[in-house]
XYZ file of C-alpha atoms in Angstrom:
392
model
C -24.749 10.130 2.399
C -26.693 7.270 4.007
C -27.794 6.043 0.584
C -24.192 6.252 -0.651
C -22.925 4.183 2.298
C -25.659 1.632 1.644
C -24.770 1.396 -2.063
C -21.033 1.131 -1.337
C -21.561 -1.769 1.060
C -24.315 -3.689 -0.743
C -23.090 -3.297 -4.313
C -19.428 -3.583 -3.281
C -20.006 -6.855 -1.406
C -22.187 -8.235 -4.186
C -19.644 -7.434 -6.905
C -16.820 -8.864 -4.784
C -18.823 -12.068 -4.243
C -19.535 -12.312 -7.968
C -15.836 -11.936 -8.819
C -14.897 -14.585 -6.264
C -17.426 -16.966 -7.810
C -15.662 -16.356 -11.135
C -12.326 -17.105 -9.393
C -11.220 -13.472 -9.642
C -9.981 -11.262 -6.771
C -12.841 -9.621 -4.878
C -11.166 -6.233 -5.133
C -11.856 -6.242 -8.892
C -15.558 -6.136 -8.075
C -15.034 -3.364 -5.521
C -12.986 -1.249 -7.946
C -15.637 -1.789 -10.628
C -18.338 -0.740 -8.132
C -16.543 2.549 -7.493
C -16.100 3.230 -11.201
C -19.777 2.519 -11.921
C -21.259 4.397 -8.944
C -18.703 7.223 -9.041
C -18.912 10.726 -10.498
C -17.484 9.656 -13.862
C -20.263 7.120 -14.581
C -23.676 6.892 -12.815
C -22.783 9.591 -10.249
C -24.760 7.926 -7.442
C -22.305 8.684 -4.625
C -22.968 11.721 -2.474
C -20.526 14.626 -2.825
C -19.958 14.626 0.950
C -18.750 11.012 0.842
C -16.438 11.801 -2.070
C -15.226 14.886 -0.211
C -13.934 12.743 2.671
C -12.874 9.871 0.404
C -9.173 10.442 1.052
C -9.682 10.336 4.828
C -11.830 7.186 4.641
C -9.233 5.455 2.476
C -6.511 6.458 4.939
C -8.506 5.002 7.857
C -8.823 1.714 5.970
C -5.084 1.726 5.288
C -4.378 2.391 8.978
C -6.528 -0.603 9.950
C -4.726 -3.050 7.687
C -1.238 -1.729 8.554
C -1.976 -2.070 12.278
C -3.226 -5.589 11.704
C -0.038 -6.337 9.762
C 2.093 -5.077 12.669
C 0.134 -7.146 15.185
C 0.802 -10.310 13.186
C 4.313 -9.594 11.860
C 6.872 -12.337 12.564
C 9.939 -10.365 13.672
C 12.222 -13.396 13.642
C 11.282 -14.062 10.025
C 11.957 -10.412 9.158
C 15.391 -10.554 10.788
C 16.285 -13.534 8.600
C 15.772 -11.492 5.412
C 18.150 -8.713 6.531
C 19.755 -6.973 3.542
C 17.016 -7.796 0.964
C 14.324 -6.235 3.190
C 16.319 -2.994 3.333
C 17.065 -2.930 -0.402
C 13.418 -3.634 -1.285
C 12.506 -0.303 0.294
C 14.027 1.795 -2.488
C 15.800 -0.140 -5.270
C 12.706 -1.485 -7.148
C 11.089 1.980 -7.079
C 14.333 3.594 -8.291
C 14.556 1.112 -11.149
C 10.936 1.829 -12.125
C 11.481 5.604 -12.127
C 14.550 5.076 -14.311
C 12.514 2.856 -16.657
C 9.786 5.491 -17.005
C 12.389 8.191 -17.739
C 13.992 6.058 -20.460
C 10.696 4.946 -22.026
C 8.556 8.036 -21.396
C 10.953 10.385 -23.159
C 10.982 8.156 -26.233
C 7.422 6.836 -26.421
C 5.337 9.686 -24.940
C 7.446 12.690 -25.966
C 7.997 13.829 -22.363
C 11.009 15.775 -21.163
C 13.342 14.041 -18.697
C 11.861 15.969 -15.753
C 8.262 15.312 -16.863
C 9.064 11.607 -17.222
C 10.605 11.670 -13.727
C 7.343 13.083 -12.316
C 5.403 10.344 -14.113
C 7.859 7.734 -12.800
C 7.412 8.936 -9.221
C 3.626 8.612 -9.571
C 3.800 5.126 -11.094
C 6.591 3.729 -8.891
C 4.611 3.379 -5.646
C 3.335 -0.091 -4.772
C -0.172 -0.168 -3.310
C -0.161 -1.200 0.373
C -3.945 -1.528 0.115
C -3.589 -4.385 -2.370
C -0.409 -6.004 -1.060
C -0.664 -5.775 2.757
C -3.938 -7.761 3.176
C -2.469 -10.571 1.098
C 0.765 -10.662 3.080
C -1.267 -10.776 6.309
C -3.170 -13.756 4.919
C 0.085 -15.473 3.918
C 1.435 -15.076 7.452
C -1.801 -16.421 8.932
C -1.750 -19.443 6.601
C 2.007 -20.002 6.978
C 3.039 -19.595 3.325
C 6.583 -18.277 2.899
C 6.689 -17.386 6.580
C 9.744 -19.513 7.389
C 11.737 -17.773 4.624
C 10.460 -14.354 5.775
C 8.892 -13.525 2.394
C 5.643 -11.820 3.517
C 7.519 -9.989 6.274
C 10.097 -8.704 3.789
C 7.403 -7.534 1.360
C 5.467 -5.820 4.168
C 8.535 -3.884 5.278
C 9.460 -2.932 1.713
C 5.965 -1.792 0.711
C 5.594 0.376 3.820
C 8.826 2.292 3.196
C 8.550 2.282 -0.618
C 5.662 4.763 -0.526
C 7.542 7.190 1.736
C 10.526 7.154 -0.633
C 8.426 7.608 -3.778
C 6.327 10.468 -2.372
C 9.534 12.348 -1.449
C 10.776 11.836 -5.029
C 7.428 13.084 -6.372
C 7.559 16.236 -4.213
C 11.147 16.881 -5.311
C 10.488 16.458 -9.039
C 7.309 18.580 -9.037
C 9.170 21.238 -7.033
C 11.937 21.279 -9.645
C 9.340 21.740 -12.399
C 7.986 24.739 -10.493
C 11.475 26.175 -10.229
C 12.107 25.338 -6.570
C 15.235 23.278 -7.199
C 16.437 20.178 -5.366
C 16.168 20.146 -1.589
C 18.812 18.055 0.193
C 16.629 18.146 3.305
C 13.918 16.201 1.439
C 16.288 13.306 0.816
C 17.743 13.463 4.341
C 14.149 13.265 5.584
C 13.662 9.811 4.008
C 15.802 7.772 6.452
C 15.051 10.154 9.327
C 11.260 9.884 8.882
C 11.495 6.087 8.677
C 13.646 5.909 11.825
C 11.445 8.350 13.755
C 8.314 6.490 12.669
C 9.802 3.212 13.897
C 10.858 4.667 17.262
C 7.541 6.466 17.843
C 5.553 3.356 16.902
C 7.566 1.012 19.125
C 7.370 3.464 22.039
C 3.592 3.884 21.649
C 3.114 0.110 21.380
C 5.206 -0.529 24.504
C 3.293 2.101 26.494
C -0.011 0.635 25.331
C 1.140 -2.829 26.412
C 1.933 -1.459 29.871
C -1.445 0.309 30.025
C -3.326 -2.843 28.977
C -1.461 -4.808 31.647
C -2.374 -2.361 34.413
C -5.917 -1.495 33.306
C -8.284 -4.375 32.544
C -10.758 -3.364 29.839
C -12.617 -5.149 27.050
C -10.750 -5.998 23.862
C -13.144 -3.754 21.924
C -12.077 -0.808 24.096
C -8.427 -1.709 23.489
C -9.060 -1.623 19.737
C -10.693 1.809 19.980
C -7.761 3.204 21.998
C -5.230 1.743 19.538
C -7.167 3.056 16.540
C -7.472 6.517 18.121
C -3.720 6.735 18.722
C -3.058 5.624 15.134
C -5.407 8.291 13.750
C -3.750 10.906 15.983
C -0.278 10.027 14.661
C -1.422 10.311 11.033
C -3.077 13.668 11.771
C 0.064 14.851 13.586
C 2.229 14.084 10.537
C -0.179 16.019 8.297
C -0.057 19.029 10.644
C 3.743 19.131 10.911
C 5.336 21.972 8.931
C 8.944 21.215 9.906
C 11.466 20.148 7.201
C 12.070 16.895 9.102
C 9.019 14.768 9.911
C 8.164 11.162 10.721
C 6.380 8.478 8.721
C 3.057 7.957 10.463
C 2.139 4.844 8.448
C 5.374 3.150 9.544
C 4.655 4.299 13.116
C 1.175 2.766 12.892
C 2.592 -0.608 11.846
C 5.249 -0.528 14.559
C 2.659 0.189 17.268
C 1.340 -3.294 16.499
C 4.875 -4.717 16.566
C 5.667 -3.048 19.914
C 2.421 -4.318 21.419
C 3.082 -7.804 20.071
C 6.551 -7.901 21.675
C 5.287 -6.866 25.126
C 1.781 -8.380 25.237
C 1.623 -11.196 22.687
C -1.699 -12.675 23.793
C -3.432 -9.271 23.875
C -1.986 -8.507 20.413
C -3.436 -11.745 19.012
C -6.908 -10.968 20.391
C -6.797 -7.378 19.110
C -5.654 -8.659 15.709
C -8.821 -10.766 15.478
C -10.911 -7.656 16.174
C -9.000 -5.715 13.521
C -9.704 -8.533 11.079
C -13.417 -7.887 11.584
C -12.942 -4.133 11.112
C -11.113 -4.829 7.854
C -14.193 -6.539 6.356
C -15.972 -3.171 6.072
C -12.833 -1.032 5.670
C -11.699 -3.029 2.622
C -14.980 -2.360 0.812
C -14.798 1.387 1.421
C -11.117 1.514 0.453
C -11.406 -0.113 -2.956
C -14.818 1.274 -3.896
C -13.579 4.804 -3.184
C -10.328 4.164 -5.078
C -12.483 3.039 -8.014
C -14.618 6.177 -7.685
C -11.474 8.314 -8.002
C -10.653 6.741 -11.370
C -11.789 8.868 -14.300
C -12.586 6.233 -16.914
C -12.817 8.983 -19.535
C -9.044 9.287 -19.473
C -8.625 5.621 -20.399
C -9.700 6.343 -23.976
C -6.872 8.882 -24.230
C -4.229 6.573 -22.772
C -3.386 4.748 -25.973
C -0.806 2.076 -26.527
C 2.188 4.276 -25.721
C 1.253 4.827 -22.078
C 0.519 1.109 -21.779
C 3.966 0.257 -23.166
C 5.602 2.663 -20.711
C 3.753 1.063 -17.761
C 4.602 -2.489 -18.832
C 8.214 -1.573 -19.588
C 8.573 0.180 -16.227
C 7.230 -2.933 -14.470
C 9.963 -4.950 -16.183
C 12.518 -2.500 -14.755
C 10.886 -2.871 -11.307
C 11.147 -6.660 -11.503
C 14.831 -6.319 -12.400
C 15.236 -4.182 -9.275
C 13.515 -6.851 -7.166
C 15.827 -9.503 -8.658
C 18.848 -7.374 -7.700
C 17.554 -7.139 -4.108
C 17.137 -10.915 -3.886
C 20.493 -11.713 -5.497
C 22.634 -13.854 -3.193
C 19.760 -14.985 -0.960
C 18.745 -18.597 -0.367
C 15.375 -18.052 -2.030
C 14.619 -20.167 -5.089
C 13.242 -19.107 -8.451
C 9.642 -19.715 -7.379
C 10.026 -17.355 -4.412
C 11.733 -14.784 -6.642
C 8.796 -14.919 -9.047
C 6.254 -14.448 -6.269
C 8.069 -11.417 -4.811
C 8.231 -9.871 -8.286
C 4.476 -10.367 -8.772
C 3.714 -9.000 -5.301
C 5.571 -5.785 -6.121
C 3.468 -4.866 -9.176
C 0.021 -3.593 -7.977
C -0.695 0.148 -8.092
C -3.810 1.796 -6.628
C -3.961 4.048 -3.571
C -0.930 6.306 -4.112
C -1.700 6.709 -7.822
C -5.307 7.657 -7.003
C -4.078 10.138 -4.389
C -1.323 11.955 -6.312
C -2.037 11.153 -9.982
C -4.070 14.346 -10.469
C -1.705 16.719 -8.622
C 0.507 17.619 -11.628
C -2.631 18.560 -13.582
C -3.946 20.699 -10.719
C -0.514 22.407 -10.570
C -0.875 23.339 -14.222
C 2.149 21.289 -15.320
C 2.337 20.547 -19.037
C 2.583 16.819 -18.370
C -0.503 16.822 -16.100
C -2.876 15.093 -18.545
C -0.304 12.451 -19.461
C 0.491 11.708 -15.806
C -3.168 11.399 -14.803
C -3.964 9.220 -17.809
C -1.066 6.854 -17.098
C -1.938 6.742 -13.367
C -5.525 5.729 -14.142
C -4.389 3.105 -16.623
C -1.852 1.733 -14.119
C -4.579 1.334 -11.461
C -7.018 -0.383 -13.811
C -4.314 -2.673 -15.203
C -2.082 -3.587 -12.273
C -4.352 -3.584 -9.194
C -6.630 -6.434 -10.309
C -3.929 -8.313 -12.253
C -1.391 -8.058 -9.421
C -3.964 -9.228 -6.884
C -5.074 -12.035 -9.184
C -1.454 -13.140 -9.741
C -0.763 -13.273 -5.979
C -4.013 -15.066 -5.153
C -3.476 -17.615 -7.901
C 0.213 -18.328 -7.322
C 1.099 -18.174 -3.623
C 0.122 -21.775 -2.845
C 2.187 -23.016 -5.794
C 5.238 -20.776 -5.441
C 5.714 -20.626 -1.664
C 6.445 -23.297 0.926
C 4.048 -23.726 3.838
C 5.578 -23.912 7.301
């Protein structure tokens, strides 16, 4: 395990640096590191590390979501209003519809199988998008128009919505039928996550005001509470639950509202944590990609993915219709809503493990979507944000 950690950090940082020198996103190097060192290539990563890969990736995601909450401009988010709400579910719905229409024709899937594939592909990757929106807010690009804030809110809820759709569609394929409670749980889990996060953030602000401790200790307390909330959601067996990832982001927002200066200092500490967490996140996502499936993907799966992205962009355009944003801002938001990675790596293999007939096709398309959209989406955002967005 120690050797694996060493390889992940050294090779991951080196490959990221090399990509940056070539004017490519660093995450391309990290993903490539995971693919090369992972079990489907050189197999140099210890089985124990791979066994806790999902937990390590979730910790990294918690770190960046908390940092996003600590730096989120609430006034800018309020300005976006309706588009921020629509971005939570309309682009994903359009993409699922696109996969159903294209998958049944190009890949020979049934409507229900194509719906399962659509639910896997429709999730945007917070791991790719959130760090870039945090950077935009720090540098002031699009902040006045509320663009990074709107994307942050949409990406956080988008995953909750898509995972509920995935659970529903796979349940229908196993003969469980449609559960109305699952769909009721979408708004309820978002609302509960928001309330729990704001309450926890406000209580932490009060605690930090009364008890004077080092900023490092404050970070550890905040991180511990975040981990507890995520674990609590996993342990819940009730039909109605809460979204822990939304709660994690809103802890930062609640703390920022009550103790702005403390939130800024903690955000700096979280920025340092993210340096290591980012490497582990993307290297382990890369390690989960079975490159052997890419040879089976073929042009049809590629056409379905590209066609579905066109549907997603149409959904984004519908959300932005009637706003004061110009064409350049529209284009940036569309590009920012394309990357796939973490959710696809997490759930892409589930249909196959369930023994569903579409399992191979779903996993193949999920792998192809990660390899295609994660680096290209990141590259498009990194290359375009200074040209497409105004700086406040």
